[in-house]
mmCIF file of C-alpha atoms in Angstrom:
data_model
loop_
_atom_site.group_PDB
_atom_site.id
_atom_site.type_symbol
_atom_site.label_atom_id
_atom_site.label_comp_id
_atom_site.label_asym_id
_atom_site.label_seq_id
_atom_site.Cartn_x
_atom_site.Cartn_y
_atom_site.Cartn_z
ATOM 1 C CA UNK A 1 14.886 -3.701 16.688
ATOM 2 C CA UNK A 2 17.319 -3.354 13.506
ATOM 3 C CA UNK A 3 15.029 -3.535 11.325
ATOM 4 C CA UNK A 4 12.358 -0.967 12.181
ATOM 5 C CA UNK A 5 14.980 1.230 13.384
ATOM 6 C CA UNK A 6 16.475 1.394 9.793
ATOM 7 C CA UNK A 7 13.192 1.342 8.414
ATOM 8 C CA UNK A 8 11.892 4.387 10.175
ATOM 9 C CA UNK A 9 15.429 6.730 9.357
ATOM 10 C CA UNK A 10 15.637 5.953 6.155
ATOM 11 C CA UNK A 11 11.823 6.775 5.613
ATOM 12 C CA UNK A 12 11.911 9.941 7.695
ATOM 13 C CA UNK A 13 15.341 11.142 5.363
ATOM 14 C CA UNK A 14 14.033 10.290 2.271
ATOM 15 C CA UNK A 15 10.856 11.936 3.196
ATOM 16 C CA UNK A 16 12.678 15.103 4.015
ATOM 17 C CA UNK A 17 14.635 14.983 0.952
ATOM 18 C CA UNK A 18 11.382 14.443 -1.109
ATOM 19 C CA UNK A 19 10.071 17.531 1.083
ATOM 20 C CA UNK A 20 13.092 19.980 0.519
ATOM 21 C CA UNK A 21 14.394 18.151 -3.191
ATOM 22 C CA UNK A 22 17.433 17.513 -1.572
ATOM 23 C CA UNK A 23 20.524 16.613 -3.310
ATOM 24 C CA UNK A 24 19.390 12.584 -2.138
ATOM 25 C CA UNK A 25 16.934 12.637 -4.859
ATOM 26 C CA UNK A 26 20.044 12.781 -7.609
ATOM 27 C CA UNK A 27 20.070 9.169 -6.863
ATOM 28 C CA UNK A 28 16.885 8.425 -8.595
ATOM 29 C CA UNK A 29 17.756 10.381 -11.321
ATOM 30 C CA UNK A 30 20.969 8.354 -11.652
ATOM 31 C CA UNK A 31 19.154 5.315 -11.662
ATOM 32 C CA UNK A 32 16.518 6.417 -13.929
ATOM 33 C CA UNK A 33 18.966 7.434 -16.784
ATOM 34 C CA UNK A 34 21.040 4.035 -16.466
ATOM 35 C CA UNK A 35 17.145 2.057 -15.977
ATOM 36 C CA UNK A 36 16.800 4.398 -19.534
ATOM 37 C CA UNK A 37 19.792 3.453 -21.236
ATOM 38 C CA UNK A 38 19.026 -0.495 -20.614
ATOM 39 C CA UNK A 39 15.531 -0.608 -22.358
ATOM 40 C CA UNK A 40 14.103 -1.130 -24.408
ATOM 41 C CA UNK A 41 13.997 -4.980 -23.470
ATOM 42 C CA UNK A 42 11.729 -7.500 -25.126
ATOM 43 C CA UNK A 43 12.155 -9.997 -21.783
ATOM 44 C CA UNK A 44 12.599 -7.479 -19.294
ATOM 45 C CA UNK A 45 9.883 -5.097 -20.463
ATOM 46 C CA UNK A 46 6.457 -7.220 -19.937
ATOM 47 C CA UNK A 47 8.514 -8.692 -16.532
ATOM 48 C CA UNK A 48 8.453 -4.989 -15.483
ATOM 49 C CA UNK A 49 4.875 -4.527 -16.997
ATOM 50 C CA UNK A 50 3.509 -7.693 -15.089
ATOM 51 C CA UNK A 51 5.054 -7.757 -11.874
ATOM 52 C CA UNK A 52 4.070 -3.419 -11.631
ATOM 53 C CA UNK A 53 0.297 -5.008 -12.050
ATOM 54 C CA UNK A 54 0.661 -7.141 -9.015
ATOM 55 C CA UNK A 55 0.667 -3.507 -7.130
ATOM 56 C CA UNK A 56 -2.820 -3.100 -8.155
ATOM 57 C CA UNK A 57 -5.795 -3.393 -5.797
ATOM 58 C CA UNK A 58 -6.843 -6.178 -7.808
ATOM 59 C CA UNK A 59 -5.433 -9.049 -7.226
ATOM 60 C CA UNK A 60 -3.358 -7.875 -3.999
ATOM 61 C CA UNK A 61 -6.478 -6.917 -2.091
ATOM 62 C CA UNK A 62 -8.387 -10.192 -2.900
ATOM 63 C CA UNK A 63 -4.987 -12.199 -2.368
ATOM 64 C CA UNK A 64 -4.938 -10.721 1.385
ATOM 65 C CA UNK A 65 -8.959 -11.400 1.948
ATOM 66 C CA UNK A 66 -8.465 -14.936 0.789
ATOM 67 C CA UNK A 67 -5.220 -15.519 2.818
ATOM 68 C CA UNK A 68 -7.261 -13.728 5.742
ATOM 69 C CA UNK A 69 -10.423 -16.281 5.468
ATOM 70 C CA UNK A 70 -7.576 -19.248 4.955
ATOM 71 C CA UNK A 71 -5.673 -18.472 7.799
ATOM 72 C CA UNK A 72 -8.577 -18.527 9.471
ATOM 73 C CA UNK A 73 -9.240 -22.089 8.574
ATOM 74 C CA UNK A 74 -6.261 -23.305 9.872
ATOM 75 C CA UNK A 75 -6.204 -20.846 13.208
ATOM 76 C CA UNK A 76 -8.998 -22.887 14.277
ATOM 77 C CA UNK A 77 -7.749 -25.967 13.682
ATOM 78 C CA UNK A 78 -5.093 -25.511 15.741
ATOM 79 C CA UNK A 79 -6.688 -24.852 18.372
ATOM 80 C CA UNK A 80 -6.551 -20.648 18.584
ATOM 81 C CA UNK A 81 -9.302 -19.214 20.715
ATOM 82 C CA UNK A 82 -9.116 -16.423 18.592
ATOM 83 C CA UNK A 83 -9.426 -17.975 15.755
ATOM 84 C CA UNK A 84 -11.230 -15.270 13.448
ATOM 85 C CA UNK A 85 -8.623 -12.599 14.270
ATOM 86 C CA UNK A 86 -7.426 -13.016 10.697
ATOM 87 C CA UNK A 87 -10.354 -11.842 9.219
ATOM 88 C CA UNK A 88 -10.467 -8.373 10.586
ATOM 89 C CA UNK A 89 -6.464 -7.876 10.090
ATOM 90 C CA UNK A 90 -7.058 -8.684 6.856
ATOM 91 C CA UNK A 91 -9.914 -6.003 6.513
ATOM 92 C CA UNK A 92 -8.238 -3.537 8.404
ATOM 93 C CA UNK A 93 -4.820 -3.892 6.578
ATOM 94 C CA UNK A 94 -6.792 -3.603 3.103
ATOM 95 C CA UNK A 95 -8.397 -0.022 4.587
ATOM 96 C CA UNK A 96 -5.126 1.136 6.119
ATOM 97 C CA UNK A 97 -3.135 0.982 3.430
ATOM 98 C CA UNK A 98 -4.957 3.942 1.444
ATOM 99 C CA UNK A 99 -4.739 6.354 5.023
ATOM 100 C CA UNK A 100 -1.263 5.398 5.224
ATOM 101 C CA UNK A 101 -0.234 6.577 0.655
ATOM 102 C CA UNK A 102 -2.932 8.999 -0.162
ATOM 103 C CA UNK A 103 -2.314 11.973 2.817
ATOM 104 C CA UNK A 104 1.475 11.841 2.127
ATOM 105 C CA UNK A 105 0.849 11.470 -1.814
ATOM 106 C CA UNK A 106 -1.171 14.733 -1.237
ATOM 107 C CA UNK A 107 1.206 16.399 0.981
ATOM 108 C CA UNK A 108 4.232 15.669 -0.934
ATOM 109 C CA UNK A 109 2.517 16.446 -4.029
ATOM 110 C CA UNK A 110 6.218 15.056 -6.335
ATOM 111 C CA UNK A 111 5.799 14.826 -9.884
ATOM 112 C CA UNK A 112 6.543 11.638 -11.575
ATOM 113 C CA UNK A 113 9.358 10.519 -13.444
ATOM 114 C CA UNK A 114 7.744 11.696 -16.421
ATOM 115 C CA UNK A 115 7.892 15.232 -15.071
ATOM 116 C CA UNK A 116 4.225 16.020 -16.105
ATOM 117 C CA UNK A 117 2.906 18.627 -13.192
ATOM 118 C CA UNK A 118 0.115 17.515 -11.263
ATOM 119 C CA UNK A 119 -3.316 18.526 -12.328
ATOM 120 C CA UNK A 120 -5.713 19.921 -9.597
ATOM 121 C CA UNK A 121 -6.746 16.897 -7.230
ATOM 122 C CA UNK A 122 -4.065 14.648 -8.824
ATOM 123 C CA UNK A 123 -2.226 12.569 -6.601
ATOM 124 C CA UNK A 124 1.357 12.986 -6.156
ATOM 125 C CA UNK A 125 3.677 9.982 -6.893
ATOM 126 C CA UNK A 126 5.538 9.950 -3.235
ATOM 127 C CA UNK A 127 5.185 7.161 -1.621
ATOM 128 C CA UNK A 128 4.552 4.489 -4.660
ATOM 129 C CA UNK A 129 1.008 3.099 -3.801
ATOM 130 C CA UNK A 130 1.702 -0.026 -5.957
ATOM 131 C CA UNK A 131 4.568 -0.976 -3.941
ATOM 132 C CA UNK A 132 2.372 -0.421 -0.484
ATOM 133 C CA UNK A 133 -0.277 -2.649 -1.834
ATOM 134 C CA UNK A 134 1.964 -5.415 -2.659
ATOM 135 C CA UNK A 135 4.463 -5.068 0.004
ATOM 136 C CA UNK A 136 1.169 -4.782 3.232
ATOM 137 C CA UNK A 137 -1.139 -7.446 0.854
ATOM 138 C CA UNK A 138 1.416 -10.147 0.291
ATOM 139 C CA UNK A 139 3.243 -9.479 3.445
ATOM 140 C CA UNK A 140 -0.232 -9.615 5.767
ATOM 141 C CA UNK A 141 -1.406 -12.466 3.741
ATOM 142 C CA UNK A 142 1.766 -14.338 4.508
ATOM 143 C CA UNK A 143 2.268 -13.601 8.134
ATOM 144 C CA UNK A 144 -1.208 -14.833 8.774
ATOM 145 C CA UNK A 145 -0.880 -17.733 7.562
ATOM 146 C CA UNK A 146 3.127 -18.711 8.563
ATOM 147 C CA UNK A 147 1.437 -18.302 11.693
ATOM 148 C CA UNK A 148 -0.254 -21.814 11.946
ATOM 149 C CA UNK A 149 2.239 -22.984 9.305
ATOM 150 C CA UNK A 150 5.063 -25.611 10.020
ATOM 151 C CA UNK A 151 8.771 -23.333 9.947
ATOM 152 C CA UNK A 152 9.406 -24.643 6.664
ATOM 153 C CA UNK A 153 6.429 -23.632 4.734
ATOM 154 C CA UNK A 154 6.245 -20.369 6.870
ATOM 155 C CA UNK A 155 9.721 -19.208 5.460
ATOM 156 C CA UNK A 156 8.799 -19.589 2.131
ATOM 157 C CA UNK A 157 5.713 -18.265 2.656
ATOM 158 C CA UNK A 158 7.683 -14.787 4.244
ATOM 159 C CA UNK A 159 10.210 -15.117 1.232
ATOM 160 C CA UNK A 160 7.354 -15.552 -1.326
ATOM 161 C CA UNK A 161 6.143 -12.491 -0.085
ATOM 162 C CA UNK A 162 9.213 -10.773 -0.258
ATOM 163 C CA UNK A 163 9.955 -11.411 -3.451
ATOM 164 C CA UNK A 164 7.157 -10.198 -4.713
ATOM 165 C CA UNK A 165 7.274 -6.976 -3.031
ATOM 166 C CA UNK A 166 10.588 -6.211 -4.280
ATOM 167 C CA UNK A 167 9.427 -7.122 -7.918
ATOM 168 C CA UNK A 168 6.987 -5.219 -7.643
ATOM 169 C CA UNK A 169 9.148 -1.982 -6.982
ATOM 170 C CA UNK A 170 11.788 -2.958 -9.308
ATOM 171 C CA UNK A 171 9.159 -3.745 -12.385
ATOM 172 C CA UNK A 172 7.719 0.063 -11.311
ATOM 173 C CA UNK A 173 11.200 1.662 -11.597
ATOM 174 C CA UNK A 174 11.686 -0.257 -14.706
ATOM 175 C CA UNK A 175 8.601 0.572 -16.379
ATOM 176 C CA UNK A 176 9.493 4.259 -15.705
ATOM 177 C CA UNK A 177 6.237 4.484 -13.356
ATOM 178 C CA UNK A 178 7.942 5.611 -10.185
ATOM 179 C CA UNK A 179 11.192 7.360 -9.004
ATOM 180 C CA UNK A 180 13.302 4.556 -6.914
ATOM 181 C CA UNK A 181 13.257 6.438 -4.037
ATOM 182 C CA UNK A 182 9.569 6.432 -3.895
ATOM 183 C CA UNK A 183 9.593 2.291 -4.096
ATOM 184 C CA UNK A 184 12.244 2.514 -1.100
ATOM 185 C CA UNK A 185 10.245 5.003 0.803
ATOM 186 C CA UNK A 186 7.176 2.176 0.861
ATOM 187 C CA UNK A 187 8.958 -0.495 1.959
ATOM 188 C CA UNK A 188 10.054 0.951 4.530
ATOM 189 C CA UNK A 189 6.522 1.792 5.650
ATOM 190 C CA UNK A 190 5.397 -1.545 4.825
ATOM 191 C CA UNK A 191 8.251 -2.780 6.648
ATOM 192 C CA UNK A 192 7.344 -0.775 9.813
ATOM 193 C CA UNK A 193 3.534 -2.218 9.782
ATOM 194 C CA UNK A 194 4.318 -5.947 9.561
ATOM 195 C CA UNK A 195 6.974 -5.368 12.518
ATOM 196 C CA UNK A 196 3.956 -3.915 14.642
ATOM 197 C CA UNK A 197 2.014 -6.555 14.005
ATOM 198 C CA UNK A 198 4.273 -9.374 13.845
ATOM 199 C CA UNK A 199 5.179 -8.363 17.414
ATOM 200 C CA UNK A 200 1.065 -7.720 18.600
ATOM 201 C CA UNK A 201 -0.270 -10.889 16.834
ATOM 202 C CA UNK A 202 -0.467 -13.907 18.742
ATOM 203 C CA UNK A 203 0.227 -17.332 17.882
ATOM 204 C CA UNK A 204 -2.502 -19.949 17.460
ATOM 205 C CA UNK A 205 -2.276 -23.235 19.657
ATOM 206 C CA UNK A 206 -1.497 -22.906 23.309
ATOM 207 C CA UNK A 207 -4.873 -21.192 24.058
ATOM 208 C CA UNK A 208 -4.286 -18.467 21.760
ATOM 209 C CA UNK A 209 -1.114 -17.422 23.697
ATOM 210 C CA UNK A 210 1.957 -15.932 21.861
ATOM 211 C CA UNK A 211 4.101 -18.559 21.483
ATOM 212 C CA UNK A 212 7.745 -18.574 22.431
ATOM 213 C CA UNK A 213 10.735 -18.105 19.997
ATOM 214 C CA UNK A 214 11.319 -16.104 16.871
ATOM 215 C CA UNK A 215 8.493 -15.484 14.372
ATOM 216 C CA UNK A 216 9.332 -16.239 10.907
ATOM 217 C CA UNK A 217 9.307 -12.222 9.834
ATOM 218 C CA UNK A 218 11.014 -10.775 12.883
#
């Protein structure tokens, strides 16, 4: 329960600093002016560049479909009864992760780092939508299938995953694209999700029962 616990304060106070422009948000202008003062960086540059694209419907959204279909493959050879109940967590993750950014985007309404006011029906840059994408897509994806994965594989399937959800963020804070504290504020959402739903989804083999011991993201 550490985990989500954490998750959810920290996401409620940096919400309410985001809210009120509390003195909290002098952090991401600290880290913006040193992020700033390091570029520009011919390596670390495109890195930023690249791993910000990986945010980007396409490919996370088509990474999570294909895990969601694969997973499904191997759910049923192992013997799930449920073994299509990837495919609609896949589906359902790619639709829920636009109603979980775009309402608080709109209500938060926060300029960019840029500091270029929103024009009318402009989204605002609180919570980053890249770093959703990746952190839901990737994380999903990999859940799914550490599921009917051997421990080994599954870890570095959750690690994989990880990774690339916080290079994601940091190439975004890099690339001057989002404050940090919008990156934090989404993976703590993310985090939230995939500690629902590693907890709801079962476990192939066994007849589809949840299997006993630790999952490899809890």
């Amino acid at each position: 329960m550490v985990v989500p616990l954490v998750a959810a304060v920290v996401l409620l106070a940096v919400s309410w600093q985001v809210a009120v422009d509390g003195p909290l948000l002098s952090v991401d202008r600290t880290v913006r002016r040193a992020v700033l003062d390091a570029r520009p960086n011919a390596l670390l540059d495109p890195l930023g560049h690249a791993f910000s694209d990986l945010g980007s419907s396409v490919p996370a959204i088509p990474v999570l479909l294909a895990a969601g279909v694969l997973a499904a493959r191997w759910w049923r050879r192992a013997g799930a009864v449920r073994w299509w109940l990837p495919l609609p967590v896949a589906a359902l993750t790619a639709g829920l992760i636009p109603l979980l950014v775009v309402p608080a985007k709109t209500a938060f309404a926060r300029p960019g780092p840029l500091g270029d006011p929103l024009l009318p029906g402009q989204f605002g840059w609180y919570p980053s939508g890249h770093t959703a994408t990746a952190s839901l897509s990737y994380g999903v994806a990999a859940l799914l299938l550490a599921r009917a994965a051997r421990p080994g594989p599954g870890r570095w399937l959750t690690a994989g995953a990880s990774l690339l959800a916080l290079g994601v963020g940091a190439g975004l804070v890099w690339s001057d694209f989002h404050w940090l504290l919008d990156v934090v504020a989404s993976w703590c959402l993310a985090a939230l999700v995939l500690w629902a739903l590693d907890r709801w989804l079962p476990r192939p083999g066994a007849g589809g029962r949840q299997a006993s011991g630790a999952s490899s993201l809890r």
